[in-house]
Each structure stands twice: as C-alpha cells, then as structure tokens.
PDB file of C-alpha atoms in Angstrom:
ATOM      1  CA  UNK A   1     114.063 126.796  96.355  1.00 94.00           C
ATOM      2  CA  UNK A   2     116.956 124.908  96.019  1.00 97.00           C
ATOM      3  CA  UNK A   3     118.811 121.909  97.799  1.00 97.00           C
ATOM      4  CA  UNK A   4     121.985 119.781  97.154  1.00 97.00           C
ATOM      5  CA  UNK A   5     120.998 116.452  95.627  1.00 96.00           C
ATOM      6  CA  UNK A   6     124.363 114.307  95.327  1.00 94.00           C
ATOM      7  CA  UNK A   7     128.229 116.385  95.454  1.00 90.00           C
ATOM      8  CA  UNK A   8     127.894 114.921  91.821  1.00 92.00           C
ATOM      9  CA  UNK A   9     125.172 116.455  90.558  1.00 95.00           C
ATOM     10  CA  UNK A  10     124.584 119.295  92.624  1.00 95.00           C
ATOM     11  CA  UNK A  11     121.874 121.358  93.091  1.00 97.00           C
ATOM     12  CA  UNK A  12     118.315 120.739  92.320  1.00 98.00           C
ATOM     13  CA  UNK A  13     115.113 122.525  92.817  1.00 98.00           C
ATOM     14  CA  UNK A  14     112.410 121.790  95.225  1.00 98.00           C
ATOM     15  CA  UNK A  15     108.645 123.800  95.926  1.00 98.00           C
ATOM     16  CA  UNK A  16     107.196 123.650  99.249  1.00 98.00           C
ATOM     17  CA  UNK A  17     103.334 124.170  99.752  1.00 98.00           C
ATOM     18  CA  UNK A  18     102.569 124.569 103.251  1.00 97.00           C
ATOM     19  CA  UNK A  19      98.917 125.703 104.322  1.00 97.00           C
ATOM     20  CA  UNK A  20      98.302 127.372 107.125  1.00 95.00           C
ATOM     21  CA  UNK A  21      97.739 125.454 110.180  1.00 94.00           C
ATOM     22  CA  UNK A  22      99.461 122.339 108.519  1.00 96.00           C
ATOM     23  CA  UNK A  23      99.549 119.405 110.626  1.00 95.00           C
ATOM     24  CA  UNK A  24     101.825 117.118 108.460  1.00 97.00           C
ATOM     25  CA  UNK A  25     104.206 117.334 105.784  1.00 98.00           C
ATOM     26  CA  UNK A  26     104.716 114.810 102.974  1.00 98.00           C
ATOM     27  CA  UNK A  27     108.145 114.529 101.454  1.00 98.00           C
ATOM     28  CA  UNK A  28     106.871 113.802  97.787  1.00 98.00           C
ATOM     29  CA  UNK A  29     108.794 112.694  94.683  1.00 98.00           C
ATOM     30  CA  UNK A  30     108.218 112.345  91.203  1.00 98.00           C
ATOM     31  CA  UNK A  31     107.676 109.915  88.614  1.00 97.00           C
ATOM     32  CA  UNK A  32     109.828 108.735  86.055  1.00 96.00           C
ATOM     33  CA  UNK A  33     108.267 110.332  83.212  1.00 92.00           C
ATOM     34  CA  UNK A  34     107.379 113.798  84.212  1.00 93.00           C
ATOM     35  CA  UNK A  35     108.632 116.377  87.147  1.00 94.00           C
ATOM     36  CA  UNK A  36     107.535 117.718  90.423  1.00 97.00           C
ATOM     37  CA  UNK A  37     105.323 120.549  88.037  1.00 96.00           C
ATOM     38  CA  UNK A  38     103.250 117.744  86.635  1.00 97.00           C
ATOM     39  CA  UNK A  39      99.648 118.377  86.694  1.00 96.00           C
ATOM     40  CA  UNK A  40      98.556 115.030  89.133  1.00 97.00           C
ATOM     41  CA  UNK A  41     101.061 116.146  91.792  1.00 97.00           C
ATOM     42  CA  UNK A  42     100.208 120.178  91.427  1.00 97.00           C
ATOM     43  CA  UNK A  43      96.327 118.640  92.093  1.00 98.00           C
ATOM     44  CA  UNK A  44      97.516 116.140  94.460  1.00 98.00           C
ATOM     45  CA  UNK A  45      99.590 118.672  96.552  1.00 98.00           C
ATOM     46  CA  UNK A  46      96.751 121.508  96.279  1.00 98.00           C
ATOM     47  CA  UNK A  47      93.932 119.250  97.547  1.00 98.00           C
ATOM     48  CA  UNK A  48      96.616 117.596 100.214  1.00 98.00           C
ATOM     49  CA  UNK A  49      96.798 121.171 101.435  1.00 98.00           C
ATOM     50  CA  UNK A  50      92.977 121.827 101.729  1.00 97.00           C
ATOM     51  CA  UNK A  51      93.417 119.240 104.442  1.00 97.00           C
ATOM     52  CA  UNK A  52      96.292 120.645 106.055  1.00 97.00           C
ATOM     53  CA  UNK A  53      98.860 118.363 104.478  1.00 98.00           C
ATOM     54  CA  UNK A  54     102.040 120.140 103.472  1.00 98.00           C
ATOM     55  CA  UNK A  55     104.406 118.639 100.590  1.00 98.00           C
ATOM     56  CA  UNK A  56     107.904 119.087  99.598  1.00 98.00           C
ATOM     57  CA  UNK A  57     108.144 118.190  96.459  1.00 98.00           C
ATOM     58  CA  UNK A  58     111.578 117.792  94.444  1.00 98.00           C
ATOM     59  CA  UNK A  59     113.207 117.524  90.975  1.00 98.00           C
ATOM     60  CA  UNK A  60     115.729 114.342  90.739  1.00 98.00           C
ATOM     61  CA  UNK A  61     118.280 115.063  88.775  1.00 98.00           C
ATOM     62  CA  UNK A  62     118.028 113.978  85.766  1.00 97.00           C
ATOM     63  CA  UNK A  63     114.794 116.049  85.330  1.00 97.00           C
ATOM     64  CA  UNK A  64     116.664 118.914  86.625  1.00 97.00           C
ATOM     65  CA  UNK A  65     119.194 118.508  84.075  1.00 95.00           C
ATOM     66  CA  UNK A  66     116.311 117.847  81.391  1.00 95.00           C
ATOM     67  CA  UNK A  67     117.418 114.746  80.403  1.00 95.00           C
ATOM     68  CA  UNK A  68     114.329 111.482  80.084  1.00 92.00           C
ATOM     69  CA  UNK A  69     116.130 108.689  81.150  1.00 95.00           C
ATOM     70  CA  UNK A  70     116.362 108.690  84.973  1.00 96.00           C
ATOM     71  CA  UNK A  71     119.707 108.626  87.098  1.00 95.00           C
ATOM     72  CA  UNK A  72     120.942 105.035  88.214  1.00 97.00           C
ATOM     73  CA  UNK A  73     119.275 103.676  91.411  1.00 97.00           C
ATOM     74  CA  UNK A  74     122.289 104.939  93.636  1.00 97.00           C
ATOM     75  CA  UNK A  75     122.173 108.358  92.607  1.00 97.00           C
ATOM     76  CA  UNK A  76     118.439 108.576  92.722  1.00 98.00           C
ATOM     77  CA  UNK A  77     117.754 106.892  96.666  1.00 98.00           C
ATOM     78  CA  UNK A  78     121.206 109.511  97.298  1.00 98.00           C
ATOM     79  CA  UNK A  79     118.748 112.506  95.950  1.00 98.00           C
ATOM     80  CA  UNK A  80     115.744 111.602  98.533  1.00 98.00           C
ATOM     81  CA  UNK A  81     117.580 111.482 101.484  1.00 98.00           C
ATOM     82  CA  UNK A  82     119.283 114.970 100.696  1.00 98.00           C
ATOM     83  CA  UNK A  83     115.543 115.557  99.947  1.00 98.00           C
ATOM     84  CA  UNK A  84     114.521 114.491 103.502  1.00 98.00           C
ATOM     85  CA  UNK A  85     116.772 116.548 105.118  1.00 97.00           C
ATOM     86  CA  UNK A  86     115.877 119.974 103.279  1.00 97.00           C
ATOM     87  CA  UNK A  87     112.556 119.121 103.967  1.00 97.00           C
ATOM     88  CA  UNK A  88     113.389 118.843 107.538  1.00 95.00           C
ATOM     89  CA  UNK A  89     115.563 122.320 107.553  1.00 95.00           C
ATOM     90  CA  UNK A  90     112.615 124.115 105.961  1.00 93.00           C
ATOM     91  CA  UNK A  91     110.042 122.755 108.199  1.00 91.00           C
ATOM     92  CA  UNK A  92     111.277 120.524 110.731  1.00 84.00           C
ATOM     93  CA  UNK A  93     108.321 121.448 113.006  1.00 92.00           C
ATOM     94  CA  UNK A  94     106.304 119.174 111.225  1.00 96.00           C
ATOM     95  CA  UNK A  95     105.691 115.286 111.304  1.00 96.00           C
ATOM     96  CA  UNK A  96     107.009 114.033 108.357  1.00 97.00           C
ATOM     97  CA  UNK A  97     106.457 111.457 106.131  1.00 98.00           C
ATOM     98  CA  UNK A  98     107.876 110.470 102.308  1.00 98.00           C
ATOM     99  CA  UNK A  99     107.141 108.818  99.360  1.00 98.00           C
ATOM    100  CA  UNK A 100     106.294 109.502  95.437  1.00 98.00           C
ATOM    101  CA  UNK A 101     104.667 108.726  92.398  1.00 98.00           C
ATOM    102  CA  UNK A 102     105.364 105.464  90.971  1.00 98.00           C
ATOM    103  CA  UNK A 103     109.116 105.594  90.734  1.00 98.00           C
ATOM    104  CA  UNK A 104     109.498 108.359  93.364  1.00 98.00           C
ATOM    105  CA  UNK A 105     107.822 106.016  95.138  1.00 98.00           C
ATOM    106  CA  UNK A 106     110.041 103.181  95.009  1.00 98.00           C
ATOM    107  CA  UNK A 107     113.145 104.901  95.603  1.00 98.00           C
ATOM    108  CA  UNK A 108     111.685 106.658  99.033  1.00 98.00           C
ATOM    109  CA  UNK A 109     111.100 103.040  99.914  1.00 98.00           C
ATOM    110  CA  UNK A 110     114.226 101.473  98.626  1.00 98.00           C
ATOM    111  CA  UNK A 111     116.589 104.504 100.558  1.00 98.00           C
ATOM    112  CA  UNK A 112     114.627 103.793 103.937  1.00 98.00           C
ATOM    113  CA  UNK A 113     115.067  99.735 103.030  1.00 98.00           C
ATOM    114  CA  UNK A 114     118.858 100.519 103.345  1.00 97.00           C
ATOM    115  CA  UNK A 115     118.562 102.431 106.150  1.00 97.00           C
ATOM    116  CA  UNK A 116     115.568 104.852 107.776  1.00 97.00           C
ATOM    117  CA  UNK A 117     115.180 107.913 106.544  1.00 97.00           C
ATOM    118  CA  UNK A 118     115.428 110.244 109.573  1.00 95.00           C
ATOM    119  CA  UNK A 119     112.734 111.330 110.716  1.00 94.00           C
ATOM    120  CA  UNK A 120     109.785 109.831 108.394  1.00 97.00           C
ATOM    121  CA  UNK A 121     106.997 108.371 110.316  1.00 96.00           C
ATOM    122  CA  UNK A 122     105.493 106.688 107.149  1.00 97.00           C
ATOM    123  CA  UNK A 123     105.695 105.898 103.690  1.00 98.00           C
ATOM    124  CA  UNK A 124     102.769 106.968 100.688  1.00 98.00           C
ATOM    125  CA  UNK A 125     103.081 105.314  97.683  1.00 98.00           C
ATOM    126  CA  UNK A 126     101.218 106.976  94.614  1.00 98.00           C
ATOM    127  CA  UNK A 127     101.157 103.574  91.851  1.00 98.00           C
ATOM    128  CA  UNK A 128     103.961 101.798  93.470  1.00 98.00           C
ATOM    129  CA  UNK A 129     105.318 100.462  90.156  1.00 98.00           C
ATOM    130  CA  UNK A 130     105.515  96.568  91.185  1.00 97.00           C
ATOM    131  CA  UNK A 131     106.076  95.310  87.405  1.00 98.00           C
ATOM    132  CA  UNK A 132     107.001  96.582  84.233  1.00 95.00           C
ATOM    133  CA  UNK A 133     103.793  96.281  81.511  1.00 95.00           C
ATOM    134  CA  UNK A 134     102.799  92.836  80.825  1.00 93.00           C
ATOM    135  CA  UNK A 135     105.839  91.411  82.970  1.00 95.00           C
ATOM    136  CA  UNK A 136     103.434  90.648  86.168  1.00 96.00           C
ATOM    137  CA  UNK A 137     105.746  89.751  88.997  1.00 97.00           C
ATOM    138  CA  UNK A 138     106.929  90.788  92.747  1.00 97.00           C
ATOM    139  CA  UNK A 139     110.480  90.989  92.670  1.00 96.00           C
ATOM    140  CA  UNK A 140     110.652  95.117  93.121  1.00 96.00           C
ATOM    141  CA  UNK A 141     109.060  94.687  96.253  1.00 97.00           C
ATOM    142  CA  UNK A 142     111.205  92.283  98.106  1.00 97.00           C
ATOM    143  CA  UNK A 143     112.914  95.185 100.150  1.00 97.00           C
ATOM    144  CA  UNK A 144     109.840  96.463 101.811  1.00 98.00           C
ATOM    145  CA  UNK A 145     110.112  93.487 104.079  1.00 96.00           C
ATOM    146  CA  UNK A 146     113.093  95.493 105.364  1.00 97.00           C
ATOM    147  CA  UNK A 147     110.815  98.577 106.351  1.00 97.00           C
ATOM    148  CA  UNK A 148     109.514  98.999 109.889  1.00 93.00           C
ATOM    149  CA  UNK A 149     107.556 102.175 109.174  1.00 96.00           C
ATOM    150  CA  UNK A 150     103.693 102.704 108.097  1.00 97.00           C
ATOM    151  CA  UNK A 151     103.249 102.477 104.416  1.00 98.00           C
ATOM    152  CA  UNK A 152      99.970 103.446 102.307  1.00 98.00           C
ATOM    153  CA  UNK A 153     100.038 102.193  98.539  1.00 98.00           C
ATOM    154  CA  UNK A 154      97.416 103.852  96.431  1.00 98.00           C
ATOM    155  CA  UNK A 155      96.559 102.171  93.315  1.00 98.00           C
ATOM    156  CA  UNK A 156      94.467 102.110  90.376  1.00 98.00           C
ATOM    157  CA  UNK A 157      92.522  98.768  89.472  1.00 97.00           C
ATOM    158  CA  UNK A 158      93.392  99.340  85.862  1.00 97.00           C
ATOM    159  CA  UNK A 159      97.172  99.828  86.703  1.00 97.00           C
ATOM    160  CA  UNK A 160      99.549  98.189  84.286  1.00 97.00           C
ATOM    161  CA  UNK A 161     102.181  98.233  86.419  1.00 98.00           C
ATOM    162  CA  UNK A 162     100.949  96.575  89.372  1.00 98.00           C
ATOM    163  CA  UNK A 163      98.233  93.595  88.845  1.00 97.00           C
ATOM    164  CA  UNK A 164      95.699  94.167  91.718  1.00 97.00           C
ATOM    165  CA  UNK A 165      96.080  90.800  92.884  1.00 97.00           C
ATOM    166  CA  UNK A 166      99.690  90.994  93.237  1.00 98.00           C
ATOM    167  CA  UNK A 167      99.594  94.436  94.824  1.00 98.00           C
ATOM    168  CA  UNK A 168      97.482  93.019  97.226  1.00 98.00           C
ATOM    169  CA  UNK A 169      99.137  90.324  97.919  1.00 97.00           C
ATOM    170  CA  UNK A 170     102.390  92.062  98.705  1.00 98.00           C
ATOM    171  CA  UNK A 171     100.590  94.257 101.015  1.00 98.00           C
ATOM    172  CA  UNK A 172      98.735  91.471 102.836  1.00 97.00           C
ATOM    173  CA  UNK A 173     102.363  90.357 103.991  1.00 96.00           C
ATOM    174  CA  UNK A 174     103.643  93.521 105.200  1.00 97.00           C
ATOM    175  CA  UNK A 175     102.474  94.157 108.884  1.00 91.00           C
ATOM    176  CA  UNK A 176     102.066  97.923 109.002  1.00 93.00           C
ATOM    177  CA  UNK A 177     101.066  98.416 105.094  1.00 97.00           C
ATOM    178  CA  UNK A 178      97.551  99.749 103.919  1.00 98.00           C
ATOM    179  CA  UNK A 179      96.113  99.789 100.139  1.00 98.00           C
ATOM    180  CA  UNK A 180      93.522 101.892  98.942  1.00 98.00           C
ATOM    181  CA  UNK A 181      92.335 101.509  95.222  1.00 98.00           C
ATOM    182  CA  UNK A 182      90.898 103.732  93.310  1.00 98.00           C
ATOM    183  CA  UNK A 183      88.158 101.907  90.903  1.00 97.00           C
ATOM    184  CA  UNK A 184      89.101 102.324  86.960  1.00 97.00           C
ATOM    185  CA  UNK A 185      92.039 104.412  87.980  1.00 98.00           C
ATOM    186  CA  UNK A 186      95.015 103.629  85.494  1.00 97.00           C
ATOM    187  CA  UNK A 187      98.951 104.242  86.623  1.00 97.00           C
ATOM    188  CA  UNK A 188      98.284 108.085  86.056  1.00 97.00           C
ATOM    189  CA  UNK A 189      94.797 107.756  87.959  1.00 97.00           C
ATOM    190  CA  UNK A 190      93.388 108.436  84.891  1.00 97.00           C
ATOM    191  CA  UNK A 191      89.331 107.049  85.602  1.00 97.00           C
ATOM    192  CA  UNK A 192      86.975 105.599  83.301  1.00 97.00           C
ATOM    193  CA  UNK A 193      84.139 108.076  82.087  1.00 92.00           C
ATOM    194  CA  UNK A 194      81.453 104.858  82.696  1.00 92.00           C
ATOM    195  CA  UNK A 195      82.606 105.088  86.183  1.00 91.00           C
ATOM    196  CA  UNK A 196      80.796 108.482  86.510  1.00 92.00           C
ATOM    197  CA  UNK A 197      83.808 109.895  87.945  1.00 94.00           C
ATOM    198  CA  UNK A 198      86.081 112.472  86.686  1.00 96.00           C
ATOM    199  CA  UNK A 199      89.860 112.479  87.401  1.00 96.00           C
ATOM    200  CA  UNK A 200      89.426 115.567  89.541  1.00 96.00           C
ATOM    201  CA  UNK A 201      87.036 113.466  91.941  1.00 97.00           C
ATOM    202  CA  UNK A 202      90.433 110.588  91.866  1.00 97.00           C
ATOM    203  CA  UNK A 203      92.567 113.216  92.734  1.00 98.00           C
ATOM    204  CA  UNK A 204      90.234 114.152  95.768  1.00 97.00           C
ATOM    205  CA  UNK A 205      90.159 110.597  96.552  1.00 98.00           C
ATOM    206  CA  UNK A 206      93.509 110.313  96.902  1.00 98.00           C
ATOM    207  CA  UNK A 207      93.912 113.253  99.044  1.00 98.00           C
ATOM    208  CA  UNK A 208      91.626 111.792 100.728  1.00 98.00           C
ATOM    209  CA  UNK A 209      93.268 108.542 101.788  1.00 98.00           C
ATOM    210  CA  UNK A 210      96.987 110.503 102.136  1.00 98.00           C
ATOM    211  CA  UNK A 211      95.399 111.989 104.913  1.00 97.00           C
ATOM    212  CA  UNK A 212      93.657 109.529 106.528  1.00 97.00           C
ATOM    213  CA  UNK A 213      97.077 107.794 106.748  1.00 97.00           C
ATOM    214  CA  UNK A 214      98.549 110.776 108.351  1.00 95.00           C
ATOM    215  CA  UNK A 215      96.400 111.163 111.258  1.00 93.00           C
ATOM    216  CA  UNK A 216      97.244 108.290 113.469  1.00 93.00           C
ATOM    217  CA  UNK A 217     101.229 109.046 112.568  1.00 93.00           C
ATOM    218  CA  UNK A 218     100.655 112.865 113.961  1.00 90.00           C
ATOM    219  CA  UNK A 219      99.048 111.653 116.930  1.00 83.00           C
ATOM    220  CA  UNK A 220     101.479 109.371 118.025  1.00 74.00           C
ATOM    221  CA  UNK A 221     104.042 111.611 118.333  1.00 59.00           C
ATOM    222  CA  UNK A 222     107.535 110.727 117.682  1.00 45.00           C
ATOM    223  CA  UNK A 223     108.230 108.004 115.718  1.00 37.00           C
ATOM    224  CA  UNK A 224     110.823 105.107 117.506  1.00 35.00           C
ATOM    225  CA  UNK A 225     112.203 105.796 113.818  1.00 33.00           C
ATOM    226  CA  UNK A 226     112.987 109.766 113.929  1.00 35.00           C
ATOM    227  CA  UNK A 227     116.127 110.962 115.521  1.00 32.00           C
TER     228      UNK A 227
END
C-alpha cells in the first residue's frame, strides 16, 4: 500500500500485518540504514503478530527514493505523522501505538515531542540511538522530557550507540518510561554465541517485551492523548 509522506516528496509505501484477532497495532519505522523489508523488522513484526500485535510499517523517503543518506529531521518527523494517520485510516479500530528502530525511533519520539501524535497511547523504541559511536552523551534525548505518553526502550548491553548506563539513566528520569535489555545484544540485536542464545531467541525476546508494554495501554482504553 501506499500513503502520502510530505506534498514534497509524495508518496511512499507502507505493509500492514494484521493477525487475526489483533488487539493492538504498532506504528513501526525504520532505521537509518536499511528499510521497512529488513530482516529484524520482517522477524520482529511476524513474532509481534503471533501475539496479536499488528504493525504498520513504512518506507521514509529517502529509502523510497533509494537514496542512503536520510531526509533532514523536518521532513522525516513530517513522514511519521502522515504515517500515523494511514495507520489510523487502515485500522483505526485498533489501539495504537508508534515508534521504530533506532532512528525510526527517534523521530516517532521527536514528532510527538512537538506535539502528540493523535491517537498513540505509547511509544516502543527498538535501540533508541542516544549517541553516535564512541561520542557517549545524552543530548538526543532531551525532548523526551516533553512526552506525556508510555515509552518502552529496548536495548542491547553491547549497543554502541547507547552506553547502558546512560540509557538507563535517561530512563530513570522519565516518569512513564520502561527499559528492557537484551544481554549481548548489539544495536542490530545481534547476540553473542557464548550467550547460548541465537538472534532468533532476541527477536522473540523482543516481541516479547513489545507486548507486555501493550497490554496495560489496551486495557485502559482511550488514551487522555487520542482525539
């Protein structure tokens, strides 16, 4: 399927994977590297609909246009909210929630930052990318402090991108955040073979935890946050 991203760039394309009897649906973006197709979120979104988890997921565009380096900030946060509200005209029955891998991620959170995304009951970050490599710092997440929704980071103690202690730090200060960390999971949740896991069994993890975060949202009905 297809949706409108920006009037600028027009249209991009978008895959919805809803199982039946789906209780949820999770708005889910990209990373910065590699599109909706990628093998992590075609694992992620299969085992998130074993559990009757629904995604949306969505090509910025930049990927769309096969091009590597991504769109500017602007253009990006303008893409997931057009990508909220196709998710909500091709399921709109469903609670919904948003979020990404890495820097899908961060611009579901920095669009709701700058105003809610209609609708989303909670955020799920896959790696929130809180540094570049070696370049340990919190800057990128100073606008979550804006956020008055539910957020789940999952993240990999071997991330490069976001130094455990830091991540957990940041999400120590945020009222309604949650972290769940995968052991020896890397930014691609790539595991360690001495862990005597495989990545399969992260990938399940990870399901997992996305929808153990979605239950209370579903139950609580509409969100003070949803028009």
């Amino acid at each position: 399927m297809k949706f409108v991203a920006t009037e600028r760039h027009g249209e991009v394309s978008a895959h919805l994977v809803r199982p039946r009897g789906a209780r949820c649906l999770l708005a889910l973006a990209h990373g910065a590297g590699a599109g909706m197709r990628h093998p992590f979120l075609d694992a992620v979104a299969d085992r998130l609909a074993a559990r009757g988890v629904a995604t949306f997921r969505y090509q910025f565009p930049y990927m769309e246009a096969g091009r590597r380096r991504p769109d500017p900030a602007r253009w990006l946060t303008a893409t997931v909210r057009s990508a909220i509200a196709a998710a909500r005209r091709t399921a709109g029955d469903l609670p919904l929630l948003a979020g990404g891998k890495s820097m899908g991620g961060r611009m579901t959170s920095l669009a709701h930052a700058a105003a809610p995304l209609p609708g989303v009951r909670g955020l799920v970050f896959l790696g929130f990318p809180l540094h570049p490599p070696r370049r340990p710092g919190t800057d990128r997440a100073a606008h979550l402090a804006a956020i008055d929704a539910p957020m789940l980071f999952v993240q990999g103690t071997r991330d490069a991108l976001a130094r455990l202690d830091l991540i957990r730090r940041v999400v120590e200060d945020l009222p309604s955040a949650h972290l769940h960390v995968v052991d020896t999971a890397d930014h691609g949740f790539r595991v360690l073979r001495r862990s005597g896991r495989t990545d399969d069994d992260a990938v399940d993890e990870i399901a997992g935890a996305v929808a153990e975060f979605c239950e209370p949202l579903v139950a609580a009905g509409k969100s003070p946050l949803a028009d």
